Coordinates of C-alpha atoms in Angstrom, one line a residue:
X1 CA 104.3 145.9 -22.3
X2 CA 101.9 142.9 -23.3
X3 CA 103.7 143.2 -26.8
X4 CA 107.3 143.2 -25.4
X5 CA 106.5 139.9 -23.2
X6 CA 104.9 138.2 -26.2
X7 CA 108.3 139.3 -28.2
X8 CA 110.5 138.2 -25.2
X9 CA 108.8 134.5 -25.3
X10 CA 109.1 134.3 -29.0
X11 CA 112.8 135.1 -28.6
X12 CA 113.4 132.7 -26.0
X13 CA 111.6 130.0 -27.7
X14 CA 113.4 130.5 -31.1
X15 CA 116.8 130.6 -29.1
X16 CA 115.8 127.4 -27.1
X17 CA 115.1 125.7 -30.3
X18 CA 118.3 126.6 -32.0
X19 CA 120.2 125.2 -28.7
X20 CA 118.2 122.0 -28.8
X21 CA 119.2 121.3 -32.5
X22 CA 122.9 122.4 -32.3
X23 CA 124.1 121.6 -28.8
X24 CA 124.8 118.1 -29.4
X25 CA 126.6 116.2 -32.4
X26 CA 127.1 112.7 -32.9
X27 CA 130.1 111.2 -34.7
X28 CA 129.8 109.2 -36.9
X29 CA 126.5 110.5 -37.7
X30 CA 125.5 107.0 -39.0
X31 CA 126.4 103.6 -38.4
X32 CA 126.4 100.5 -40.5
X33 CA 126.8 97.4 -38.0
X34 CA 126.8 93.8 -39.0
X35 CA 124.5 91.8 -36.6
X36 CA 126.9 90.6 -33.6
X37 CA 129.6 93.0 -34.4
X38 CA 130.8 95.7 -31.9
X39 CA 129.8 99.3 -32.3
X40 CA 130.3 102.9 -30.9
X41 CA 129.8 106.5 -31.3
X42 CA 130.8 109.8 -29.7
X43 CA 128.5 112.3 -28.6
X44 CA 130.1 116.0 -28.2
X45 CA 128.6 119.2 -26.8
X46 CA 129.7 122.8 -27.6
X47 CA 130.0 123.4 -23.9
X48 CA 130.5 121.0 -20.8
X49 CA 127.3 119.8 -19.2
X50 CA 126.0 116.7 -17.7
X51 CA 125.4 114.2 -20.5
X52 CA 123.9 110.3 -20.7
X53 CA 123.0 107.6 -23.4
X54 CA 119.6 106.1 -23.4
X55 CA 119.7 102.8 -25.2
X56 CA 118.4 99.1 -24.9
X57 CA 122.1 97.9 -25.3
X58 CA 125.1 100.2 -24.1
X59 CA 123.0 102.9 -22.1
X60 CA 124.9 105.4 -20.2
X61 CA 123.6 106.8 -16.9
X62 CA 123.4 110.9 -16.7
X63 CA 127.0 111.8 -15.7
X64 CA 127.7 113.1 -12.4
X65 CA 130.1 116.0 -13.8
X66 CA 129.8 118.4 -16.6
X67 CA 131.6 116.7 -19.9
X68 CA 132.2 117.8 -23.5
X69 CA 131.7 114.3 -24.7
X70 CA 130.5 110.9 -23.9
X71 CA 131.1 107.5 -25.6
X72 CA 128.3 104.9 -26.3
X73 CA 129.8 101.5 -27.1
X74 CA 128.5 97.8 -27.2
X75 CA 130.9 94.7 -27.6
X76 CA 127.9 92.8 -29.8
X77 CA 125.2 94.4 -31.2
X78 CA 122.1 92.3 -31.2
X79 CA 119.1 94.6 -31.1
X80 CA 117.5 95.1 -34.8
X81 CA 115.7 98.2 -33.9
X82 CA 118.2 99.8 -31.6
X83 CA 118.2 103.8 -31.6
X84 CA 120.6 105.1 -29.1
X85 CA 119.8 108.5 -28.0
X86 CA 122.3 111.0 -26.3
X87 CA 120.9 113.7 -24.0
X88 CA 121.9 116.3 -21.4
X89 CA 120.5 117.1 -17.9
X90 CA 116.7 117.8 -18.0
X91 CA 116.4 116.9 -21.6
X92 CA 117.5 120.1 -22.8
X93 CA 119.2 118.7 -25.8
X94 CA 119.0 115.3 -27.4
X95 CA 120.1 113.5 -30.5
X96 CA 119.4 110.3 -31.9
X97 CA 122.1 107.9 -33.6
X98 CA 121.2 106.8 -37.1
X99 CA 122.1 103.2 -37.0
X100 CA 121.4 100.4 -39.4
X101 CA 122.1 96.6 -38.4
X102 CA 122.5 94.2 -41.4
X103 CA 123.0 90.5 -41.9
X104 CA 123.7 88.5 -45.1
X105 CA 121.3 85.9 -46.1
X106 CA 121.5 82.6 -44.2
X107 CA 121.2 80.7 -47.7
X108 CA 120.5 81.9 -51.3
X109 CA 119.2 79.2 -53.8
X110 CA 117.6 78.7 -56.8
X111 CA 114.7 76.3 -58.0
X112 CA 112.5 75.5 -61.1
X113 CA 115.3 74.4 -63.3
X114 CA 114.1 71.3 -65.5
X115 CA 116.7 68.5 -66.4
X116 CA 116.0 69.7 -70.1
X117 CA 114.6 72.9 -71.6
X118 CA 113.5 73.6 -75.1
X119 CA 114.7 76.3 -77.1
X120 CA 112.1 79.0 -77.4
X121 CA 109.9 78.1 -74.6
X122 CA 109.4 80.2 -71.4
X123 CA 110.5 79.0 -67.7
X124 CA 110.1 80.3 -64.6
X125 CA 113.0 80.3 -62.0
X126 CA 113.0 81.0 -58.4
X127 CA 115.6 82.7 -56.2
X128 CA 115.0 81.9 -52.6
X129 CA 116.6 84.4 -49.9
X130 CA 116.4 83.2 -46.2
X131 CA 116.9 85.5 -43.3
X132 CA 118.2 88.8 -44.6
X133 CA 118.2 92.4 -43.0
X134 CA 117.3 94.9 -43.8
X135 CA 115.1 94.0 -46.7
X136 CA 114.7 97.7 -47.9
X137 CA 118.6 97.4 -48.8
X138 CA 118.3 94.2 -50.7
X139 CA 118.9 93.6 -54.6
X140 CA 118.3 90.4 -56.1
X141 CA 119.9 89.9 -59.4
X142 CA 120.0 86.9 -61.7
X143 CA 123.0 86.3 -63.9
X144 CA 124.0 84.1 -66.8
X145 CA 127.6 83.0 -67.8
X146 CA 128.2 81.4 -71.4
X147 CA 130.6 78.8 -72.1
X148 CA 133.3 81.4 -72.7
X149 CA 132.6 82.8 -69.3
X150 CA 130.9 86.3 -70.1
X151 CA 129.0 87.3 -67.2
X152 CA 125.5 88.9 -67.9
X153 CA 122.6 90.1 -65.8
X154 CA 119.4 89.0 -67.0
X155 CA 116.9 90.0 -64.3
X156 CA 116.9 92.0 -61.1
X157 CA 114.7 93.0 -58.3
X158 CA 115.1 96.4 -56.5
X159 CA 114.7 96.8 -52.8
X160 CA 111.2 96.6 -51.3
X161 CA 111.4 100.2 -50.0
X162 CA 108.0 100.2 -48.4
X163 CA 109.1 97.4 -46.4
X164 CA 110.5 99.1 -43.1
X165 CA 111.1 95.8 -41.3
X166 CA 114.6 95.7 -39.4
X167 CA 114.5 92.0 -38.5
X168 CA 115.7 89.3 -40.9
X169 CA 113.0 88.2 -43.5
X170 CA 112.8 85.7 -46.2
X171 CA 111.4 85.9 -49.7
X172 CA 111.3 84.6 -53.3
X173 CA 112.1 86.3 -56.1
X174 CA 111.1 85.2 -59.9
X175 CA 112.6 85.1 -63.2
X176 CA 111.1 84.5 -66.6
X177 CA 113.7 82.9 -68.9
X178 CA 113.4 81.8 -72.6
X179 CA 116.6 80.1 -73.5
X180 CA 118.1 79.9 -77.0
X181 CA 120.6 77.4 -78.5
X182 CA 123.5 79.7 -77.4
X183 CA 122.4 79.2 -73.8
X184 CA 123.3 75.4 -73.8
X185 CA 125.8 74.4 -71.0
X186 CA 125.7 78.0 -69.7
X187 CA 125.7 78.5 -66.0
X188 CA 122.7 80.3 -64.4
X189 CA 122.5 81.9 -60.8
X190 CA 121.2 84.2 -58.5
X191 CA 122.7 86.9 -56.1
X192 CA 121.6 88.7 -53.0
X193 CA 123.3 92.1 -52.4
X194 CA 123.0 94.6 -49.6
X195 CA 123.3 98.1 -50.7
X196 CA 123.9 100.1 -47.4
X197 CA 125.3 103.2 -48.5
X198 CA 128.7 105.0 -48.2
X199 CA 128.9 104.3 -44.5
X200 CA 128.4 100.5 -45.3
X201 CA 131.1 97.8 -46.4
X202 CA 132.6 98.3 -49.6
X203 CA 132.1 96.7 -52.0
X204 CA 128.7 95.8 -51.1
X205 CA 128.3 92.4 -49.3
X206 CA 126.7 89.7 -51.2
X207 CA 125.7 85.9 -51.5
X208 CA 125.3 83.8 -54.3
X209 CA 123.2 80.7 -55.0
X210 CA 124.9 77.5 -56.3
X211 CA 125.7 77.8 -60.2
X212 CA 123.3 75.8 -62.3
X213 CA 124.1 74.2 -65.7
X214 CA 121.3 74.7 -68.4
X215 CA 120.8 71.8 -70.9
X216 CA 118.9 73.3 -73.7
X217 CA 117.4 71.0 -76.5
X218 CA 117.3 72.9 -80.1
X219 CA 116.4 71.6 -83.5
X220 CA 119.2 70.8 -86.1
X221 CA 120.8 73.7 -88.1
X222 CA 122.3 72.8 -91.4
X223 CA 125.5 74.9 -91.9
X224 CA 127.8 73.0 -94.2
X225 CA 127.5 73.3 -97.9
X226 CA 128.2 70.1 -100.1
X227 CA 131.5 68.5 -101.0
X228 CA 132.1 68.6 -104.7
X229 CA 130.3 70.4 -107.5
X230 CA 126.4 70.2 -108.0
X231 CA 127.3 70.0 -111.5
X232 CA 128.7 66.8 -112.9
X233 CA 129.4 64.7 -116.1
X234 CA 127.8 61.6 -116.4
X235 CA 129.9 58.7 -115.3
X236 CA 131.6 60.7 -112.5
X237 CA 131.3 60.0 -108.9
X238 CA 129.2 62.2 -106.9
X239 CA 129.7 62.9 -103.0
X240 CA 127.4 65.3 -101.0
X241 CA 127.8 66.1 -97.2
X242 CA 124.9 67.6 -95.3
X243 CA 126.1 68.6 -91.6
X244 CA 123.9 69.9 -88.8
X245 CA 124.3 71.2 -85.4
X246 CA 121.7 70.2 -82.8
X247 CA 120.9 68.9 -79.2
X248 CA 120.3 65.9 -79.1
X249 CA 122.7 64.9 -82.0
X250 CA 120.6 64.7 -85.4
X251 CA 119.9 61.9 -87.5
X252 CA 120.0 62.0 -91.2
X253 CA 117.8 60.7 -94.0
X254 CA 118.5 61.6 -97.7
X255 CA 115.8 61.6 -100.6
X256 CA 117.5 61.3 -103.9
X257 CA 116.6 60.3 -107.7
X258 CA 116.3 56.7 -108.6
X259 CA 119.8 55.1 -109.3
X260 CA 120.7 54.1 -113.0
X261 CA 121.6 50.5 -114.2
X262 CA 125.3 50.7 -113.9
X263 CA 125.3 53.5 -110.8
X264 CA 125.2 52.7 -107.2
X265 CA 124.1 55.2 -104.3
X266 CA 125.0 54.8 -100.8
X267 CA 123.8 57.1 -98.2
X268 CA 125.8 56.9 -94.7
X269 CA 124.5 59.5 -92.2
X270 CA 125.3 62.8 -93.3
X271 CA 127.1 61.8 -96.5
X272 CA 125.6 60.4 -99.7
X273 CA 127.7 58.9 -102.5
X274 CA 126.7 58.3 -106.2
X275 CA 129.3 55.9 -108.1
X276 CA 129.0 56.4 -112.1
X277 CA 126.2 58.9 -112.0
X278 CA 123.5 58.6 -114.9
X279 CA 121.6 61.3 -116.5
X280 CA 118.7 60.0 -115.0
X281 CA 119.7 60.7 -111.4
X282 CA 120.0 64.4 -112.3
X283 CA 117.6 66.4 -109.9
X284 CA 117.1 67.2 -106.2
X285 CA 119.2 65.6 -103.5
X286 CA 117.5 66.3 -100.1
X287 CA 119.0 65.8 -96.8
X288 CA 116.7 65.7 -93.8
X289 CA 118.5 66.3 -90.2
X290 CA 115.9 65.3 -87.5
X291 CA 116.1 65.3 -83.6
X292 CA 113.1 65.3 -80.9
X293 CA 112.8 68.9 -81.2
X294 CA 112.3 69.4 -84.9
X295 CA 114.1 69.1 -88.3
X296 CA 116.1 71.0 -91.1
X297 CA 115.9 70.2 -94.7
X298 CA 118.8 70.9 -97.2
X299 CA 118.4 70.4 -101.0
X300 CA 121.0 70.8 -103.8
X301 CA 119.8 70.6 -107.5
X302 CA 122.4 68.5 -109.2
X303 CA 122.7 68.8 -113.0
X304 CA 124.2 65.8 -114.9
X305 CA 125.8 66.9 -118.3
X306 CA 126.8 64.5 -121.2
X307 CA 130.4 63.4 -121.7
X308 CA 130.7 65.5 -125.2
X309 CA 128.6 68.2 -124.5
X310 CA 130.1 71.9 -125.1
X311 CA 127.7 73.7 -123.3
X312 CA 126.8 73.4 -119.6
X313 CA 123.4 73.2 -118.1
X314 CA 121.8 76.0 -116.0
X315 CA 123.8 77.0 -113.0
X316 CA 123.7 75.4 -109.8
X317 CA 120.7 76.1 -107.6
X318 CA 121.5 75.5 -104.0
X319 CA 118.7 76.0 -101.5
X320 CA 118.7 75.7 -97.4
X321 CA 115.5 76.2 -95.5
X322 CA 114.2 75.1 -92.2
X323 CA 110.9 73.7 -91.4

């Protein structure tokens, strides 16, 4: 007899647990609501019974009659931690609504950008995100757009999953950035995005900082070959051009062999001209392009041949190197 009673208690307990879990359903099962917006959910029962909603806002007292469904609704949701619970008479059944209240940042901004950056040096930028919720759904990304408007993500911070704060919080997120010459006049900004799941707004809501223009200083790079031949007959005119790209704009200096008695050498910026070149002026013609970041050097070995010579001298030796 005692065994039968124990078995009966276990069966009733199991039955009640099943009833407790299954007797109520909430639709939708999860709500994602922007702070200050209206919200509603419907609680349904498999059989008519007295039902109510317990909530800090929009609560509904236990009904006087038996119902199959009961609506919870608020015109303006402002409680960050609200957890509405649908329940039945005597607390036989109850179910909690899964609800997320979100808010886009009040402001997103960047700091740490100097007026000028130097190619190859490392800089730290900060993205300031003010008053966002929930922070455990926040993605912060840094983007760069080149002058041809190609957008690239160059850094990111995933959500702070361990931070369960529901109310708005603020934070700083850093980016270590090493610019190259191709980044000159590119745009840089950061974006704060809330990933709220399938029930949340699509696409994911976001807010961006202002777009900052990068000013990158870089040393000259000589990229143009000389005009004219590096092998020339005595008495002819020689013209060499050395063109460099750099920021700031580079200045030029020429190192050339000493002029002959009847010739004239004139260097103007990136160009050097020699009129009526003499054999004594054969040798290295070196262009040095310089700015405040550094310099590049380009050298051409000029061969001067006699008018009546039938054989040419060695082939041209052109070298370009950076220092």
